[in-house]
Short mmCIF file of C-alpha atoms and ligand atoms in Angstrom, two decimals:
data_model
loop_
_atom_site.label_atom_id
_atom_site.label_comp_id
_atom_site.label_asym_id
_atom_site.label_seq_id
_atom_site.Cartn_x
_atom_site.Cartn_y
_atom_site.Cartn_z
CA MET I 1 0.01 0.34 0.08
CA ARG I 2 1.10 4.03 -0.69
CA ALA I 3 1.25 5.92 2.84
CA ALA I 4 2.81 9.22 3.87
CA VAL I 5 5.26 7.98 6.37
CA ILE I 6 7.17 10.26 8.98
CA THR I 7 10.56 9.23 9.03
CA LYS I 8 11.74 12.30 10.41
CA TYR I 9 10.63 14.80 12.67
CA ASN I 10 10.49 18.38 10.98
CA ALA I 11 11.35 17.05 7.73
CA ASP I 12 8.61 16.30 4.74
CA TRP I 13 6.69 13.06 5.02
CA GLU I 14 7.46 10.65 2.59
CA LEU I 15 5.33 9.01 0.24
CA LYS I 16 6.23 5.13 0.16
CA THR I 17 5.04 1.60 -0.38
CA LEU I 18 4.41 -0.42 2.92
CA PRO I 19 3.29 -3.69 3.58
CA ASP I 20 -0.08 -4.41 3.16
CA PRO I 21 -1.56 -4.80 6.77
CA ARG I 22 -3.48 -7.97 8.02
CA PRO I 23 -6.24 -7.94 10.70
CA SER I 24 -5.59 -9.97 13.87
CA ALA I 25 -8.30 -10.69 15.79
CA GLY I 26 -10.90 -8.05 16.79
CA GLN I 27 -9.40 -5.60 13.81
CA VAL I 28 -10.32 -4.59 10.62
CA VAL I 29 -8.62 -3.24 7.43
CA ILE I 30 -10.38 -0.37 6.15
CA LYS I 31 -9.88 1.33 2.39
CA ILE I 32 -9.25 4.55 3.29
CA ALA I 33 -11.47 7.19 0.84
CA ALA I 34 -10.35 10.63 3.19
CA CYS I 35 -8.23 11.55 6.01
CA GLY I 36 -8.39 15.24 7.45
CA LEU I 37 -5.38 16.97 8.81
CA CYS I 38 -5.49 18.10 12.29
CA GLY I 39 -3.95 20.56 14.25
CA THR I 40 -2.80 17.99 16.32
CA ASP I 41 -1.09 16.42 13.38
CA LEU I 42 1.31 19.38 12.81
CA HIS I 43 2.44 18.23 17.23
CA VAL I 44 3.17 15.08 15.84
CA HIS I 45 5.19 16.38 12.76
CA HIS I 46 7.37 18.45 15.43
CA GLY I 47 7.86 15.51 17.79
CA LEU I 48 5.58 16.83 20.67
CA PHE I 49 4.54 13.53 21.29
CA GLY I 50 7.90 11.75 21.19
CA LEU I 51 6.72 8.46 18.92
CA PRO I 52 8.92 6.20 17.49
CA LEU I 53 9.66 6.40 13.91
CA PRO I 54 8.90 5.69 10.81
CA ILE I 55 5.05 6.16 11.78
CA VAL I 56 1.97 7.01 9.36
CA ALA I 57 -0.52 9.82 10.90
CA GLY I 58 -4.05 10.53 10.48
CA HIS I 59 -6.38 10.28 12.62
CA GLU I 60 -9.77 11.44 11.17
CA PRO I 61 -10.05 8.42 8.76
CA VAL I 62 -13.03 7.02 6.85
CA GLY I 63 -13.57 4.42 4.04
CA GLU I 64 -14.33 0.85 3.35
CA ILE I 65 -14.13 -1.95 5.26
CA VAL I 66 -11.93 -4.51 3.09
CA GLU I 67 -11.29 -7.36 5.36
CA LEU I 68 -12.59 -8.51 9.01
CA GLY I 69 -9.89 -10.33 11.57
CA ALA I 70 -11.44 -12.77 13.67
CA GLY I 71 -14.23 -12.09 15.93
CA VAL I 72 -15.25 -9.07 14.13
CA VAL I 73 -19.06 -10.02 14.18
CA ASP I 74 -20.84 -6.10 14.45
CA PHE I 75 -19.11 -4.89 11.21
CA LYS I 76 -19.33 -6.35 7.77
CA VAL I 77 -17.18 -6.22 4.62
CA GLY I 78 -18.29 -3.26 2.36
CA ASP I 79 -19.37 -1.29 5.46
CA ARG I 80 -18.83 2.69 5.45
CA VAL I 81 -16.89 3.93 8.76
CA GLY I 82 -14.68 6.07 10.36
CA VAL I 83 -12.21 5.78 13.12
CA HIS I 84 -11.65 8.07 16.31
CA TRP I 85 -8.40 8.27 18.16
CA SER I 86 -9.08 6.04 20.99
CA GLN I 87 -9.89 2.88 19.79
CA LYS I 88 -9.89 0.10 22.34
CA GLY I 89 -8.78 0.19 25.98
CA CYS I 90 -6.92 -2.54 27.89
CA GLY I 91 -9.94 -3.74 29.08
CA ARG I 92 -9.39 -4.95 32.69
CA CYS I 93 -8.56 -1.60 34.41
CA ARG I 94 -11.16 -0.07 36.09
CA VAL I 95 -11.72 2.82 33.58
CA CYS I 96 -12.61 -0.12 31.43
CA GLN I 97 -14.54 -2.16 33.85
CA THR I 98 -16.60 0.95 34.64
CA GLY I 99 -17.53 1.07 30.50
CA ASN I 100 -15.21 3.78 29.52
CA GLN I 101 -12.39 1.93 27.45
CA ALA I 102 -11.76 5.19 25.22
CA HIS I 103 -10.67 6.93 28.55
CA CYS I 104 -8.36 4.06 29.34
CA ALA I 105 -4.30 5.15 30.23
CA GLN I 106 -3.75 2.36 28.08
CA ALA I 107 -5.93 2.94 24.82
CA GLN I 108 -4.88 1.72 21.72
CA SER I 109 -4.71 4.53 18.74
CA TRP I 110 -3.67 5.45 15.41
CA MET I 111 -0.20 5.69 17.32
CA ASN I 112 -0.28 1.61 18.07
CA LEU I 113 -1.90 0.84 14.68
CA GLY I 114 -0.53 3.13 11.95
CA GLY I 115 -2.97 6.14 10.94
CA GLY I 116 -5.16 7.11 7.93
CA ASN I 117 -2.46 8.61 5.58
CA SER I 118 -2.49 5.83 3.49
CA GLU I 119 -4.17 3.25 1.17
CA LEU I 120 -4.96 0.54 3.84
CA MET I 121 -5.58 1.19 7.51
CA LEU I 122 -5.39 -1.30 10.59
CA ALA I 123 -8.16 -0.45 13.31
CA TRP I 124 -9.66 -2.15 16.52
CA ALA I 125 -13.13 -2.81 15.58
CA SER I 126 -14.14 -1.12 18.53
CA GLY I 127 -12.96 2.24 16.92
CA CYS I 128 -15.15 2.22 13.87
CA THR I 129 -18.24 3.87 13.70
CA LEU I 130 -20.73 3.41 10.89
CA LEU I 131 -21.01 6.24 8.75
CA PRO I 132 -24.64 7.69 8.14
CA GLU I 133 -26.37 6.75 4.78
CA GLY I 134 -25.65 9.24 1.94
CA LEU I 135 -22.79 11.59 3.95
CA ALA I 136 -20.07 12.14 1.55
CA TYR I 137 -16.77 10.48 3.14
CA GLU I 138 -15.10 13.95 2.87
CA ALA I 139 -17.42 15.71 5.04
CA ALA I 140 -17.56 12.89 7.68
CA ALA I 141 -13.73 12.90 7.74
CA PRO I 142 -13.38 15.78 10.16
CA ILE I 143 -16.11 14.70 12.37
CA PHE I 144 -14.02 11.97 13.71
CA CYS I 145 -11.81 14.27 15.48
CA ALA I 146 -12.51 18.21 15.34
CA GLY I 147 -16.62 17.47 15.08
CA TYR I 148 -16.35 14.31 17.80
CA THR I 149 -14.37 16.91 20.33
CA VAL I 150 -16.39 19.83 19.86
CA MET I 151 -19.57 18.03 20.10
CA SER I 152 -18.29 16.53 23.52
CA GLY I 153 -17.18 19.61 24.65
CA LEU I 154 -21.00 21.51 24.01
CA ARG I 155 -22.76 18.52 25.49
CA ASN I 156 -20.24 18.48 28.68
CA ALA I 157 -21.26 22.11 29.35
CA GLU I 158 -24.92 21.12 29.28
CA PRO I 159 -26.22 23.74 27.47
CA LYS I 160 -29.81 24.68 28.53
CA PRO I 161 -31.92 26.67 26.17
CA GLY I 162 -32.28 29.94 25.94
CA GLU I 163 -28.23 30.32 27.05
CA ARG I 164 -25.90 32.45 25.16
CA VAL I 165 -22.52 30.48 23.54
CA ALA I 166 -19.04 31.96 22.43
CA VAL I 167 -16.68 29.99 20.73
CA LEU I 168 -12.89 30.73 20.89
CA GLY I 169 -10.84 29.95 18.36
CA LEU I 170 -12.57 29.53 14.66
CA GLY I 171 -10.17 26.91 12.76
CA GLY I 172 -11.05 23.71 12.09
CA LEU I 173 -12.82 22.80 15.37
CA GLY I 174 -13.88 26.05 16.08
CA HIS I 175 -16.19 26.24 12.99
CA LEU I 176 -17.87 23.01 13.33
CA ALA I 177 -18.47 24.17 17.37
CA LEU I 178 -20.18 27.35 16.20
CA GLN I 179 -22.36 25.06 13.92
CA PHE I 180 -23.54 22.49 16.04
CA SER I 181 -24.11 25.18 18.76
CA ARG I 182 -26.42 26.85 16.12
CA ALA I 183 -27.69 23.33 15.23
CA VAL I 184 -29.28 22.85 18.53
CA GLY I 185 -30.98 26.35 18.80
CA LEU I 186 -28.31 28.09 20.84
CA GLU I 187 -27.52 31.75 20.29
CA THR I 188 -23.81 31.46 19.50
CA TRP I 189 -20.87 34.34 19.10
CA ALA I 190 -17.64 33.42 17.09
CA ILE I 191 -14.84 35.19 18.76
CA THR I 192 -11.91 35.87 16.14
CA GLY I 193 -8.41 37.66 15.89
CA GLN I 194 -9.02 37.37 12.18
CA ALA I 195 -11.06 40.38 10.55
CA SER I 196 -10.97 38.61 7.07
CA LYS I 197 -13.43 35.38 8.92
CA VAL I 198 -16.11 37.67 10.20
CA ASP I 199 -18.30 37.67 6.83
CA GLU I 200 -17.74 33.95 6.75
CA LEU I 201 -18.29 33.40 10.13
CA LYS I 202 -21.80 35.12 9.68
CA ALA I 203 -22.62 33.03 6.80
CA MET I 204 -21.59 29.63 8.82
CA GLY I 205 -24.43 30.86 11.45
CA ALA I 206 -22.82 32.94 13.75
CA SER I 207 -25.45 35.13 15.89
CA ASP I 208 -22.58 37.78 16.02
CA VAL I 209 -18.93 38.02 15.75
CA LEU I 210 -16.85 39.69 18.11
CA LEU I 211 -13.34 40.72 16.90
CA ALA I 212 -11.19 40.56 20.11
CA SER I 213 -7.23 40.51 21.15
CA ALA I 214 -5.06 38.10 22.31
CA GLU I 215 -6.98 38.96 25.96
CA PRO I 216 -10.51 38.86 25.13
CA GLY I 217 -12.18 39.05 28.37
CA PRO I 218 -13.61 42.55 28.69
CA ALA I 219 -14.81 42.90 25.23
CA MET I 220 -16.86 39.61 26.18
CA THR I 221 -17.95 41.08 28.84
CA ASP I 222 -18.44 44.24 27.17
CA ALA I 223 -21.10 42.47 24.43
CA GLY I 224 -23.24 41.13 27.41
CA GLY I 225 -21.12 38.22 28.88
CA PHE I 226 -21.52 34.38 28.05
CA ASP I 227 -23.07 31.38 29.80
CA ILE I 228 -20.57 29.23 28.03
CA VAL I 229 -17.39 29.25 26.21
CA LEU I 230 -16.34 26.44 23.78
CA SER I 231 -12.69 27.15 23.91
CA THR I 232 -10.67 25.69 20.82
CA THR I 233 -7.94 28.29 20.54
CA ASN I 234 -4.10 27.01 21.30
CA ALA I 235 -3.32 29.87 23.70
CA SER I 236 -3.80 29.58 26.88
CA LYS I 237 -3.50 33.19 27.64
CA GLN I 238 -6.77 33.69 25.60
CA VAL I 239 -8.34 30.74 27.83
CA SER I 240 -7.42 32.87 30.81
CA SER I 241 -9.00 35.90 30.12
CA ALA I 242 -12.17 34.31 28.10
CA MET I 243 -12.96 32.98 31.90
CA GLY I 244 -13.56 36.74 32.55
CA GLY I 245 -16.07 37.18 29.84
CA LEU I 246 -18.69 34.32 31.38
CA ARG I 247 -21.77 35.28 32.94
CA ARG I 248 -22.76 33.87 36.74
CA ASN I 249 -22.92 30.07 36.55
CA GLY I 250 -21.17 30.40 33.38
CA ARG I 251 -19.01 27.58 32.02
CA LEU I 252 -15.63 27.60 30.02
CA VAL I 253 -14.82 24.31 28.42
CA SER I 254 -11.07 24.03 27.23
CA MET I 255 -10.39 21.82 24.26
CA GLY I 256 -7.69 23.23 22.27
CA VAL I 257 -3.95 21.40 22.90
CA THR I 258 -2.17 24.59 24.12
CA THR I 259 1.26 24.89 24.28
CA ASP I 260 1.96 28.76 26.28
CA GLY I 261 2.18 27.36 29.41
CA PRO I 262 -0.56 27.23 32.17
CA ILE I 263 -4.39 28.72 32.20
CA THR I 264 -4.67 31.06 35.09
CA VAL I 265 -7.70 31.93 36.90
CA ASP I 266 -8.99 34.34 39.43
CA PRO I 267 -10.20 32.16 42.48
CA MET I 268 -12.46 34.93 43.50
CA SER I 269 -13.86 35.30 40.09
CA LEU I 270 -14.87 31.46 40.24
CA LEU I 271 -16.27 31.41 43.73
CA LEU I 272 -18.73 34.48 43.37
CA GLY I 273 -19.46 34.18 40.35
CA GLN I 274 -19.93 30.30 40.72
CA ARG I 275 -18.20 30.00 37.46
CA GLN I 276 -16.35 27.09 35.86
CA LEU I 277 -13.37 26.07 34.06
CA ARG I 278 -13.48 22.03 32.73
CA GLY I 279 -11.53 20.49 30.18
CA SER I 280 -13.41 17.86 27.48
CA SER I 281 -11.92 15.53 24.83
CA GLN I 282 -13.70 13.13 23.05
CA ASP I 283 -16.29 11.83 25.15
CA GLU I 284 -19.49 9.77 25.11
CA LYS I 285 -19.57 7.77 21.74
CA SER I 286 -23.18 9.30 21.62
CA ASP I 287 -21.49 12.63 20.82
CA LEU I 288 -19.67 11.55 17.61
CA VAL I 289 -23.27 9.90 16.09
CA GLU I 290 -25.13 13.24 16.99
CA ALA I 291 -22.25 15.40 15.12
CA LEU I 292 -22.43 12.72 12.38
CA ASP I 293 -25.93 12.66 12.28
CA LEU I 294 -25.99 17.19 12.18
CA VAL I 295 -23.87 16.71 9.28
CA ALA I 296 -25.65 13.99 7.31
CA ALA I 297 -28.85 16.30 7.86
CA GLY I 298 -27.21 18.87 6.01
CA LYS I 299 -27.55 21.00 9.54
CA VAL I 300 -24.01 21.38 9.59
CA LYS I 301 -21.58 21.65 6.87
CA PRO I 302 -17.88 21.40 7.35
CA VAL I 303 -16.08 23.97 5.34
CA LEU I 304 -13.40 22.11 3.43
CA GLU I 305 -10.50 22.49 1.06
CA THR I 306 -9.49 18.78 -0.41
CA TYR I 307 -6.13 17.63 -1.55
CA PRO I 308 -4.76 14.31 -3.17
CA ILE I 309 -2.54 12.82 -0.67
CA ALA I 310 0.28 13.00 -2.63
CA ARG I 311 0.23 16.91 -1.69
CA VAL I 312 0.30 16.11 2.17
CA ASN I 313 3.99 18.30 2.65
CA GLU I 314 2.18 21.31 0.95
CA VAL I 315 -1.11 21.22 2.57
CA ARG I 316 0.86 20.51 6.26
CA GLU I 317 2.70 23.96 5.71
CA ARG I 318 -0.25 25.56 4.70
CA LEU I 319 -1.95 24.38 7.85
CA LYS I 320 1.04 25.59 9.80
CA GLN I 321 0.70 28.87 8.53
CA GLY I 322 -2.92 29.19 9.16
CA LYS I 323 -4.05 29.57 5.88
CA VAL I 324 -6.46 26.39 5.83
CA ARG I 325 -10.45 27.57 5.78
CA TYR I 326 -11.56 25.36 7.86
CA ARG I 327 -10.05 21.92 7.54
CA ALA I 328 -7.80 20.40 5.09
CA VAL I 329 -8.87 16.64 4.14
CA LEU I 330 -6.41 14.47 2.15
CA LEU I 331 -8.59 12.37 -0.54
CA HIS I 332 -6.85 9.02 -1.47
ZN1 ZN G 401 -7.17 15.84 16.04
ZN1 ZN G 402 -8.16 -0.24 30.33
#
């Protein structure tokens, strides 16, 4: 099979031919149709996770099952599926035994089995989810990381009817968070530092767009404050400031991989305003299915740039430069 292989950190990924994978018990082989390129792939590229090389990245893969390992009974050859990050836990620890395999500290992912930047991909059957009928592969791909993450964040914020939401950070994750929040009927503002995105964000359904600086808190308060902030920014400083833009009993859900140090919070603001700061990642499987259904129903439209996998290095640089609107998907 052909694959884009990371052989060295901070260097171009190499398009190579690798042996076709064969499924062990409980695994499937998927012929990949599309795979999204996520901000986290840049961290992989730079060696943040310290993975042993060579490795094939890609954690927003979708395609068709072409082979089943022994004992796979829930899926059949020809099924259209996608694979999310955390595919299978150890099965035996307390987390797994309480039904949360995806949150197991030993959970296996593309890091163990290889990712979707390849013609064929190995996956645990427990990590596969059927695509709704009629949903195009390229629209489905970004839901397996970006969409899943932000739908869990929205659900974990426990929104009530009539509450006011702000989405902070409007890239691959944020543009989906904005649309999911609107699709479930919530007034939702976009908070971005990029004036060039204002019209696009309004076209995506933003109730309003707030142009904000590295410290958006005061502008958020001036705009009336927010019950929920869905934060996908990579800047801890922005998250810290946005805590000040929460209304009383407000919740900020942080979903971005921040690399500029800790989030700082004024304890008196938490106490007197009864505010909450929480993190959220890909959580309940039902969040993923809900997100896929909203896209299949046309209520949420991922905004995509699509490229053939052969252009992976150019696309990764485009992502690094912040030029992608709003998710790049590699087609096979
Ligand atoms: Zn991702
Ligand atoms: Zn476990």
